[in-house]
Amino acid sequence: MIPYGRQDIQQQDIDAVMAVLKSDFLTQGPVVPRFERGVAEKVGARHALAVNSATSALHIACLALGLGDGDWLWTSPITFVASANCGLYCGARVDFVDIDPQTYNLCPVALERKLVQAEREGRLPKVVVAVHLCGQPCDMQAIHALAEQYGFRIIEDASHAIGGEYRGEYIGNGRYSDVTVFSFHPVKIITTAEGGMALTNDDALAQRMYLLRSHGVTRDASLMTQEPDGPWYYQQVELGFNYRMTELQAALGVSQLERLDEYVATRNALAARYDDLLADLPLTTPWQHPESYSGRHLYVIRLDLDGGLVSHRQAFETLRSQGIGVNLHYIPVHLQPYYRQMGFAEGDFPKAEAYYREAISLPLFPTMSEEQQDTVVAALKQAMGRA
Ligand SMILES: *Cc1c(COP(=O)(O)O)cnc(C)c1O
């Protein structure tokens, strides 16, 4: 089986984790802050908070931005469910903005249209989660301009996008958003097994997320709301969670971070090779924004079903039966049973639904060989009746 994604673990990663196992701290030690500083410096953000998943990072980012009962969070329907669920965790309601058929990201024109209407109806969103699908950055300048006009806050869900650039700057530097979130799940660009990070340039947001990550409890006198009783004293000033990352995970992260640029470069080289090898097939290869550099977490093709000989399902099944670990990223979130329950239905976001009927993610990971890639392409040609 050629998987759609796979981590790369080298001896230096194993040594780094082993060193933590033999040290004094398995959690709440020096390595988590080292990982945080490493990522913050790499991407150019003021603050970075490591947590146990990107989902946790999205949750505390929403809470820190004040999202709560009666508020709205908007995101793209083509994303992992976590980008929307974080709004529900906070008691907010969730709505979606249809995708741009070229980038597959939340469409800024559709966003503006929806904002105009929402303003009339008095239900403007408090938070918009911009998802950089496959690593390709959203049109952040346009979304940021709309945020200024309509007063919403922006979270970049950059779970696919660490190491990528938007207009010549690393994603995560916060130029166009309030908080950026990275995921370190093993299929993502770098891994800590499970793990995530929230980055911001806003001191107050960072401080709130810091409290929310660990029970809302602090030993820092400057954050306390009543006089400390003595040197043993800690205070709970918020209702927080245990979303901490362990030292083992952070050690893996520090080690993986050293190879980030290499991973992204390899992913881009493999993607360019796919572009060439697939050029003559009735399908659409991923469009790339000329002023950005994608992290290339995923390589998604869209089948041209009008001219093709097979259905989407047949192509998918044929590839799977030949040991090609194709996947579908993603089933539109609004069509999930849990979201249909809230009133969403087929036809609500037609461009996202059209994408869903045609999209297939081909295997792409940094240790993929050209031989494996040729196997994928040969199987795809066969599946499409073009062998
Ligand atoms: C993977 C992913 C998440 C969740 O990441 P975890 O670290 O597994 O919680 C959120 N959003 C997107 C777009 C993702 O791909």
Short mmCIF file of C-alpha atoms and ligand atoms in Angstrom, two decimals:
data_model
loop_
_atom_site.label_atom_id
_atom_site.label_comp_id
_atom_site.label_asym_id
_atom_site.label_seq_id
_atom_site.Cartn_x
_atom_site.Cartn_y
_atom_site.Cartn_z
CA MET A 1 0.00 0.00 0.00
CA ILE A 2 1.30 3.46 -0.90
CA PRO A 3 -0.26 5.70 1.81
CA TYR A 4 -1.59 9.16 1.01
CA GLY A 5 0.63 10.63 3.71
CA ARG A 6 3.31 9.39 6.06
CA GLN A 7 5.68 10.78 8.66
CA ASP A 8 9.45 10.70 8.29
CA ILE A 9 11.19 9.66 11.53
CA GLN A 10 14.99 9.69 11.54
CA GLN A 11 17.59 8.68 14.14
CA GLN A 12 17.97 12.29 15.33
CA ASP A 13 14.23 12.35 16.15
CA ILE A 14 14.52 9.13 18.14
CA ASP A 15 17.61 10.44 19.99
CA ALA A 16 15.81 13.68 20.84
CA VAL A 17 12.82 11.84 22.34
CA MET A 18 15.07 9.39 24.20
CA ALA A 19 17.01 12.27 25.75
CA VAL A 20 13.75 13.66 27.18
CA LEU A 21 12.78 10.24 28.55
CA LYS A 22 16.04 10.18 30.50
CA SER A 23 15.66 13.77 31.71
CA ASP A 24 13.87 15.24 34.75
CA PHE A 25 10.82 16.50 32.90
CA LEU A 26 8.36 14.53 30.78
CA THR A 27 5.98 17.48 30.74
CA GLN A 28 6.16 21.19 31.68
CA GLY A 29 9.93 21.32 31.21
CA PRO A 30 12.28 23.32 29.00
CA VAL A 31 11.65 21.63 25.64
CA VAL A 32 8.10 22.90 25.01
CA PRO A 33 9.24 26.56 25.23
CA ARG A 34 12.21 25.68 23.00
CA PHE A 35 9.85 24.28 20.36
CA GLU A 36 7.57 27.30 20.70
CA ARG A 37 10.47 29.73 20.23
CA GLY A 38 11.74 27.68 17.29
CA VAL A 39 8.44 27.86 15.42
CA ALA A 40 7.77 31.49 16.38
CA GLU A 41 11.20 32.58 15.12
CA LYS A 42 10.92 30.47 11.99
CA VAL A 43 7.62 31.99 10.85
CA GLY A 44 8.03 35.44 12.39
CA ALA A 45 5.32 35.46 15.08
CA ARG A 46 5.65 37.11 18.48
CA HIS A 47 3.98 34.34 20.52
CA ALA A 48 3.57 30.59 19.98
CA LEU A 49 1.67 28.24 22.29
CA ALA A 50 2.17 24.51 21.87
CA VAL A 51 -0.88 22.38 22.67
CA ASN A 52 -1.91 18.74 22.35
CA SER A 53 -3.65 19.18 18.95
CA ALA A 54 -4.61 21.75 16.36
CA THR A 55 -8.21 21.16 17.44
CA SER A 56 -7.29 22.36 20.96
CA ALA A 57 -5.48 25.35 19.44
CA LEU A 58 -8.61 26.27 17.44
CA HIS A 59 -10.73 25.94 20.58
CA ILE A 60 -8.61 28.21 22.78
CA ALA A 61 -8.15 30.67 19.90
CA CYS A 62 -11.94 30.99 19.57
CA LEU A 63 -12.36 31.41 23.33
CA ALA A 64 -9.56 33.98 23.52
CA LEU A 65 -11.29 35.95 20.76
CA GLY A 66 -14.42 36.03 22.90
CA LEU A 67 -16.52 33.68 20.77
CA GLY A 68 -19.56 32.50 22.72
CA ASP A 69 -23.33 32.04 22.85
CA GLY A 70 -25.18 33.90 20.15
CA ASP A 71 -22.05 34.51 18.04
CA TRP A 72 -21.35 33.15 14.57
CA LEU A 73 -18.23 31.46 13.25
CA TRP A 74 -17.86 31.10 9.49
CA THR A 75 -15.48 28.82 7.63
CA SER A 76 -15.10 26.85 4.41
CA PRO A 77 -17.17 23.68 3.89
CA ILE A 78 -14.10 22.00 2.37
CA THR A 79 -12.05 21.40 5.49
CA PHE A 80 -11.59 18.94 8.30
CA VAL A 81 -14.54 19.12 10.71
CA ALA A 82 -12.36 20.65 13.45
CA SER A 83 -12.29 24.06 11.67
CA ALA A 84 -16.05 24.31 12.28
CA ASN A 85 -16.44 22.30 15.49
CA CYS A 86 -14.31 24.82 17.42
CA GLY A 87 -17.18 27.30 17.09
CA LEU A 88 -19.70 24.81 18.48
CA TYR A 89 -17.42 24.07 21.47
CA CYS A 90 -17.81 27.73 22.44
CA GLY A 91 -21.60 27.72 22.13
CA ALA A 92 -21.48 29.73 18.91
CA ARG A 93 -23.32 28.87 15.71
CA VAL A 94 -21.49 27.86 12.56
CA ASP A 95 -22.07 28.83 8.95
CA PHE A 96 -20.06 28.34 5.78
CA VAL A 97 -18.81 30.35 2.82
CA ASP A 98 -18.57 28.55 -0.52
CA ILE A 99 -15.19 27.88 -2.09
CA ASP A 100 -13.37 29.49 -4.99
CA PRO A 101 -13.42 26.84 -7.75
CA GLN A 102 -9.81 27.60 -8.68
CA THR A 103 -8.11 27.60 -5.27
CA TYR A 104 -10.65 25.41 -3.38
CA ASN A 105 -10.28 27.87 -0.49
CA LEU A 106 -12.99 30.05 1.01
CA CYS A 107 -13.94 32.50 -1.76
CA PRO A 108 -13.49 36.18 -0.78
CA VAL A 109 -16.18 37.28 -3.26
CA ALA A 110 -18.71 34.85 -1.75
CA LEU A 111 -17.58 36.03 1.69
CA GLU A 112 -18.28 39.67 0.83
CA ARG A 113 -21.70 38.81 -0.60
CA LYS A 114 -22.60 36.88 2.54
CA LEU A 115 -21.34 39.69 4.79
CA VAL A 116 -23.51 42.27 3.02
CA GLN A 117 -26.56 40.10 3.62
CA ALA A 118 -25.56 39.21 7.20
CA GLU A 119 -25.15 42.88 8.04
CA ARG A 120 -28.70 43.54 6.86
CA GLU A 121 -29.96 40.65 8.98
CA GLY A 122 -27.84 41.57 12.02
CA ARG A 123 -25.95 38.31 12.14
CA LEU A 124 -22.40 39.20 11.20
CA PRO A 125 -19.77 36.62 12.20
CA LYS A 126 -17.44 37.25 15.13
CA VAL A 127 -14.78 34.87 13.79
CA VAL A 128 -13.89 33.65 10.30
CA VAL A 129 -11.63 30.58 10.08
CA ALA A 130 -9.60 30.78 6.86
CA VAL A 131 -8.32 27.31 5.97
CA HIS A 132 -5.23 27.06 3.74
CA LEU A 133 -6.41 23.89 2.02
CA CYS A 134 -3.59 21.60 0.87
CA GLY A 135 -1.15 24.32 2.00
CA GLN A 136 -2.27 26.86 -0.59
CA PRO A 137 -2.82 30.15 1.25
CA CYS A 138 -6.22 31.84 1.19
CA ASP A 139 -6.50 35.33 -0.28
CA MET A 140 -5.59 36.83 3.10
CA GLN A 141 -5.32 40.44 1.89
CA ALA A 142 -8.93 40.37 0.71
CA ILE A 143 -10.20 38.57 3.83
CA HIS A 144 -8.28 40.98 6.07
CA ALA A 145 -9.77 44.00 4.26
CA LEU A 146 -13.27 42.58 4.82
CA ALA A 147 -12.45 41.96 8.51
CA GLU A 148 -11.56 45.65 8.90
CA GLN A 149 -14.80 46.66 7.21
CA TYR A 150 -17.15 44.25 8.99
CA GLY A 151 -15.38 43.87 12.33
CA PHE A 152 -14.77 40.14 12.49
CA ARG A 153 -11.62 38.40 13.76
CA ILE A 154 -9.56 35.95 11.68
CA ILE A 155 -8.10 32.57 12.61
CA GLU A 156 -5.88 31.00 9.95
CA ASP A 157 -6.27 27.23 10.09
CA ALA A 158 -2.81 26.52 8.70
CA SER A 159 -2.88 22.84 9.66
CA HIS A 160 -1.74 22.09 6.08
CA ALA A 161 0.51 25.05 5.63
CA ILE A 162 3.52 25.28 7.97
CA GLY A 163 6.62 26.15 5.95
CA GLY A 164 4.59 27.72 3.16
CA GLU A 165 4.60 31.39 2.19
CA TYR A 166 2.05 34.02 1.28
CA ARG A 167 3.36 36.97 -0.75
CA GLY A 168 6.95 36.23 0.20
CA GLU A 169 6.42 35.77 3.95
CA TYR A 170 5.99 32.67 6.05
CA ILE A 171 2.44 31.66 6.89
CA GLY A 172 1.99 32.13 10.62
CA ASN A 173 3.53 35.62 10.88
CA GLY A 174 0.06 37.00 11.62
CA ARG A 175 0.19 39.93 9.22
CA TYR A 176 -3.41 39.34 8.15
CA SER A 177 -4.96 37.47 11.08
CA ASP A 178 -5.39 37.35 14.86
CA VAL A 179 -4.29 33.75 15.43
CA THR A 180 -2.69 31.09 13.20
CA VAL A 181 -2.98 27.39 14.01
CA PHE A 182 -0.64 24.57 12.97
CA SER A 183 -1.21 20.81 13.31
CA PHE A 184 1.52 18.26 13.96
CA HIS A 185 -0.50 15.10 13.33
CA PRO A 186 1.69 12.46 11.59
CA VAL A 187 0.19 13.03 8.14
CA LYS A 188 0.90 16.77 8.33
CA ILE A 189 4.12 18.49 7.26
CA ILE A 190 6.06 18.03 10.50
CA THR A 191 4.87 15.87 13.38
CA THR A 192 4.84 15.58 17.16
CA ALA A 193 2.59 12.45 16.98
CA GLU A 194 -0.37 14.50 18.23
CA GLY A 195 0.10 18.21 18.66
CA GLY A 196 -0.73 21.70 17.55
CA MET A 197 0.24 25.31 18.02
CA ALA A 198 -1.48 28.69 18.21
CA LEU A 199 0.54 31.73 17.11
CA THR A 200 -0.29 35.38 17.60
CA ASN A 201 1.33 38.81 17.76
CA ASP A 202 -1.25 40.03 20.29
CA ASP A 203 0.03 39.93 23.90
CA ALA A 204 -3.46 39.80 25.44
CA LEU A 205 -4.60 36.95 23.20
CA ALA A 206 -1.42 35.02 23.96
CA GLN A 207 -1.95 35.47 27.69
CA ARG A 208 -5.55 34.24 27.50
CA MET A 209 -4.59 31.21 25.43
CA TYR A 210 -1.77 30.50 27.88
CA LEU A 211 -4.28 30.34 30.74
CA LEU A 212 -6.86 28.35 28.76
CA ARG A 213 -4.25 25.75 27.84
CA SER A 214 -3.72 24.77 31.47
CA HIS A 215 -6.89 24.96 33.61
CA GLY A 216 -6.98 28.76 33.75
CA VAL A 217 -4.49 28.41 36.60
CA THR A 218 -1.50 30.69 37.05
CA ARG A 219 1.43 31.13 39.42
CA ASP A 220 2.27 34.47 37.83
CA ALA A 221 1.32 37.19 40.34
CA SER A 222 0.75 39.69 37.54
CA LEU A 223 -2.12 37.54 36.20
CA MET A 224 -3.78 37.01 39.58
CA THR A 225 -7.03 38.75 40.36
CA GLN A 226 -6.64 38.67 44.16
CA GLU A 227 -3.66 39.09 46.48
CA PRO A 228 -1.55 35.91 46.79
CA ASP A 229 -1.67 34.25 50.23
CA GLY A 230 1.95 33.16 50.10
CA PRO A 231 4.74 31.68 48.00
CA TRP A 232 2.85 28.37 47.59
CA TYR A 233 0.00 30.17 45.95
CA TYR A 234 -1.61 29.56 42.58
CA GLN A 235 -4.86 30.96 41.34
CA GLN A 236 -7.56 29.88 38.90
CA VAL A 237 -8.74 32.97 37.06
CA GLU A 238 -10.48 31.35 34.05
CA LEU A 239 -12.14 28.04 33.21
CA GLY A 240 -9.37 26.36 31.22
CA PHE A 241 -8.46 22.87 30.07
CA ASN A 242 -5.54 20.49 30.06
CA TYR A 243 -4.40 20.98 26.47
CA ARG A 244 -0.67 20.82 27.23
CA MET A 245 1.92 19.30 24.92
CA THR A 246 4.40 16.88 26.54
CA GLU A 247 8.18 17.30 26.48
CA LEU A 248 8.43 14.11 24.38
CA GLN A 249 6.22 15.60 21.70
CA ALA A 250 8.04 18.92 21.78
CA ALA A 251 11.43 17.18 21.43
CA LEU A 252 10.16 15.43 18.32
CA GLY A 253 8.87 18.78 17.08
CA VAL A 254 12.20 20.58 17.63
CA SER A 255 13.97 17.83 15.71
CA GLN A 256 11.43 17.76 12.86
CA LEU A 257 11.48 21.55 12.56
CA GLU A 258 15.10 21.35 11.41
CA ARG A 259 13.90 19.55 8.28
CA LEU A 260 10.82 21.71 7.61
CA ASP A 261 12.19 23.58 4.59
CA GLU A 262 13.54 20.34 3.13
CA TYR A 263 10.15 18.63 3.54
CA VAL A 264 8.27 21.45 1.85
CA ALA A 265 10.80 21.60 -0.99
CA THR A 266 10.49 17.84 -1.55
CA ARG A 267 6.72 18.05 -1.50
CA ASN A 268 6.83 20.85 -4.08
CA ALA A 269 9.22 18.88 -6.29
CA LEU A 270 6.97 15.80 -6.16
CA ALA A 271 3.92 17.95 -6.88
CA ALA A 272 5.63 19.51 -9.91
CA ARG A 273 6.46 16.01 -11.12
CA TYR A 274 2.80 14.97 -10.72
CA ASP A 275 1.80 18.08 -12.71
CA ASP A 276 4.00 16.91 -15.61
CA LEU A 277 3.04 13.26 -15.48
CA LEU A 278 -0.69 13.99 -15.35
CA ALA A 279 -0.74 16.78 -17.93
CA ASP A 280 -2.47 14.73 -20.66
CA LEU A 281 -5.21 13.19 -18.54
CA PRO A 282 -8.79 14.49 -18.32
CA LEU A 283 -8.34 16.03 -14.89
CA THR A 284 -7.39 19.29 -13.22
CA THR A 285 -4.12 19.51 -11.32
CA PRO A 286 -3.85 21.94 -8.39
CA TRP A 287 -3.69 25.62 -9.36
CA GLN A 288 -1.03 27.59 -7.51
CA HIS A 289 -1.18 31.24 -6.54
CA PRO A 290 1.81 32.85 -8.32
CA GLU A 291 2.74 34.92 -5.24
CA SER A 292 2.65 32.07 -2.78
CA TYR A 293 4.54 28.93 -1.91
CA SER A 294 2.33 26.07 -0.79
CA GLY A 295 3.27 23.69 2.02
CA ARG A 296 1.78 21.05 -0.31
CA HIS A 297 0.25 18.96 2.45
CA LEU A 298 -2.08 17.40 -0.14
CA TYR A 299 -2.08 16.91 -3.89
CA VAL A 300 -5.73 16.98 -4.98
CA ILE A 301 -6.80 16.27 -8.55
CA ARG A 302 -10.29 16.87 -9.92
CA LEU A 303 -11.52 14.37 -12.48
CA ASP A 304 -13.10 15.70 -15.65
CA LEU A 305 -16.13 13.44 -15.53
CA ASP A 306 -17.75 14.79 -18.72
CA GLY A 307 -14.96 13.48 -20.94
CA GLY A 308 -13.98 10.54 -18.75
CA LEU A 309 -14.84 6.89 -19.08
CA VAL A 310 -15.24 6.14 -15.39
CA SER A 311 -17.12 7.53 -12.44
CA HIS A 312 -15.44 9.20 -9.49
CA ARG A 313 -16.29 6.21 -7.31
CA GLN A 314 -14.91 3.72 -9.87
CA ALA A 315 -11.64 5.61 -10.19
CA PHE A 316 -11.32 5.79 -6.42
CA GLU A 317 -12.13 2.11 -5.91
CA THR A 318 -9.78 0.97 -8.67
CA LEU A 319 -6.89 2.93 -7.17
CA ARG A 320 -7.60 1.61 -3.68
CA SER A 321 -7.81 -1.97 -4.96
CA GLN A 322 -4.35 -1.53 -6.48
CA GLY A 323 -2.85 -0.47 -3.18
CA ILE A 324 -2.86 3.26 -3.85
CA GLY A 325 -3.94 4.99 -0.65
CA VAL A 326 -6.04 7.69 -2.26
CA ASN A 327 -8.30 9.73 -0.03
CA LEU A 328 -10.93 12.41 -0.26
CA HIS A 329 -10.23 15.75 1.43
CA TYR A 330 -12.92 16.57 2.34
CA ILE A 331 -16.55 15.60 2.51
CA PRO A 332 -18.20 19.05 2.79
CA VAL A 333 -18.69 19.69 6.51
CA HIS A 334 -22.27 20.95 6.03
CA LEU A 335 -23.25 17.54 4.60
CA GLN A 336 -22.09 15.64 7.69
CA PRO A 337 -25.08 14.19 9.60
CA TYR A 338 -24.24 16.28 12.66
CA TYR A 339 -24.41 19.50 10.60
CA ARG A 340 -27.45 18.47 8.52
CA GLN A 341 -29.23 18.26 11.88
CA MET A 342 -28.73 22.04 12.15
CA GLY A 343 -30.57 22.57 8.87
CA PHE A 344 -27.78 22.39 6.29
CA ALA A 345 -28.65 20.48 3.13
CA GLU A 346 -27.45 19.50 -0.31
CA GLY A 347 -27.35 22.54 -2.59
CA ASP A 348 -26.31 25.01 0.13
CA PHE A 349 -22.73 25.37 -1.16
CA PRO A 350 -22.74 24.20 -4.79
CA LYS A 351 -19.06 24.82 -5.59
CA ALA A 352 -17.94 22.83 -2.56
CA GLU A 353 -20.32 20.03 -3.50
CA ALA A 354 -19.08 19.99 -7.13
CA TYR A 355 -15.51 19.73 -5.83
CA TYR A 356 -16.54 16.81 -3.61
CA ARG A 357 -17.96 14.92 -6.61
CA GLU A 358 -14.62 15.12 -8.48
CA ALA A 359 -11.73 15.38 -5.99
CA ILE A 360 -9.16 12.69 -5.19
CA SER A 361 -6.05 13.19 -3.03
CA LEU A 362 -3.08 11.32 -4.48
CA PRO A 363 -0.30 10.03 -2.20
CA LEU A 364 2.27 12.71 -1.35
CA PHE A 365 4.84 12.54 1.43
CA PRO A 366 8.51 13.54 1.71
CA THR A 367 9.96 10.03 1.57
CA MET A 368 7.90 9.08 -1.49
CA SER A 369 10.14 7.73 -4.26
CA GLU A 370 9.78 8.58 -7.94
CA GLU A 371 9.14 4.89 -8.48
CA GLN A 372 6.20 4.99 -6.09
CA GLN A 373 4.94 8.09 -7.83
CA ASP A 374 5.18 6.36 -11.21
CA THR A 375 3.16 3.45 -9.77
CA VAL A 376 0.44 5.90 -8.67
CA VAL A 377 0.36 7.59 -12.07
CA ALA A 378 0.24 4.27 -13.96
CA ALA A 379 -2.62 3.05 -11.77
CA LEU A 380 -4.50 6.32 -12.27
CA LYS A 381 -4.07 6.13 -16.06
CA GLN A 382 -5.39 2.60 -15.99
CA ALA A 383 -8.30 3.56 -13.74
CA MET A 384 -9.20 6.32 -16.19
CA GLY A 385 -9.01 4.02 -19.21
CA ARG A 386 -5.87 5.79 -20.51
CA ALA A 387 -3.27 3.09 -19.94
C1 LIG B 1 -5.63 17.98 10.76
C2 LIG B 1 -6.49 19.20 10.74
C3 LIG B 1 -7.02 19.77 11.89
C4 LIG B 1 -6.93 19.10 13.23
O1 LIG B 1 -5.66 18.82 13.59
P1 LIG B 1 -5.37 17.92 14.89
O2 LIG B 1 -3.97 18.29 15.24
O3 LIG B 1 -5.51 16.51 14.46
O4 LIG B 1 -6.35 18.31 15.94
C5 LIG B 1 -7.74 20.94 11.79
N1 LIG B 1 -7.93 21.53 10.60
C6 LIG B 1 -7.46 21.01 9.46
C7 LIG B 1 -7.69 21.73 8.17
C8 LIG B 1 -6.73 19.81 9.50
O5 LIG B 1 -6.29 19.27 8.35
#
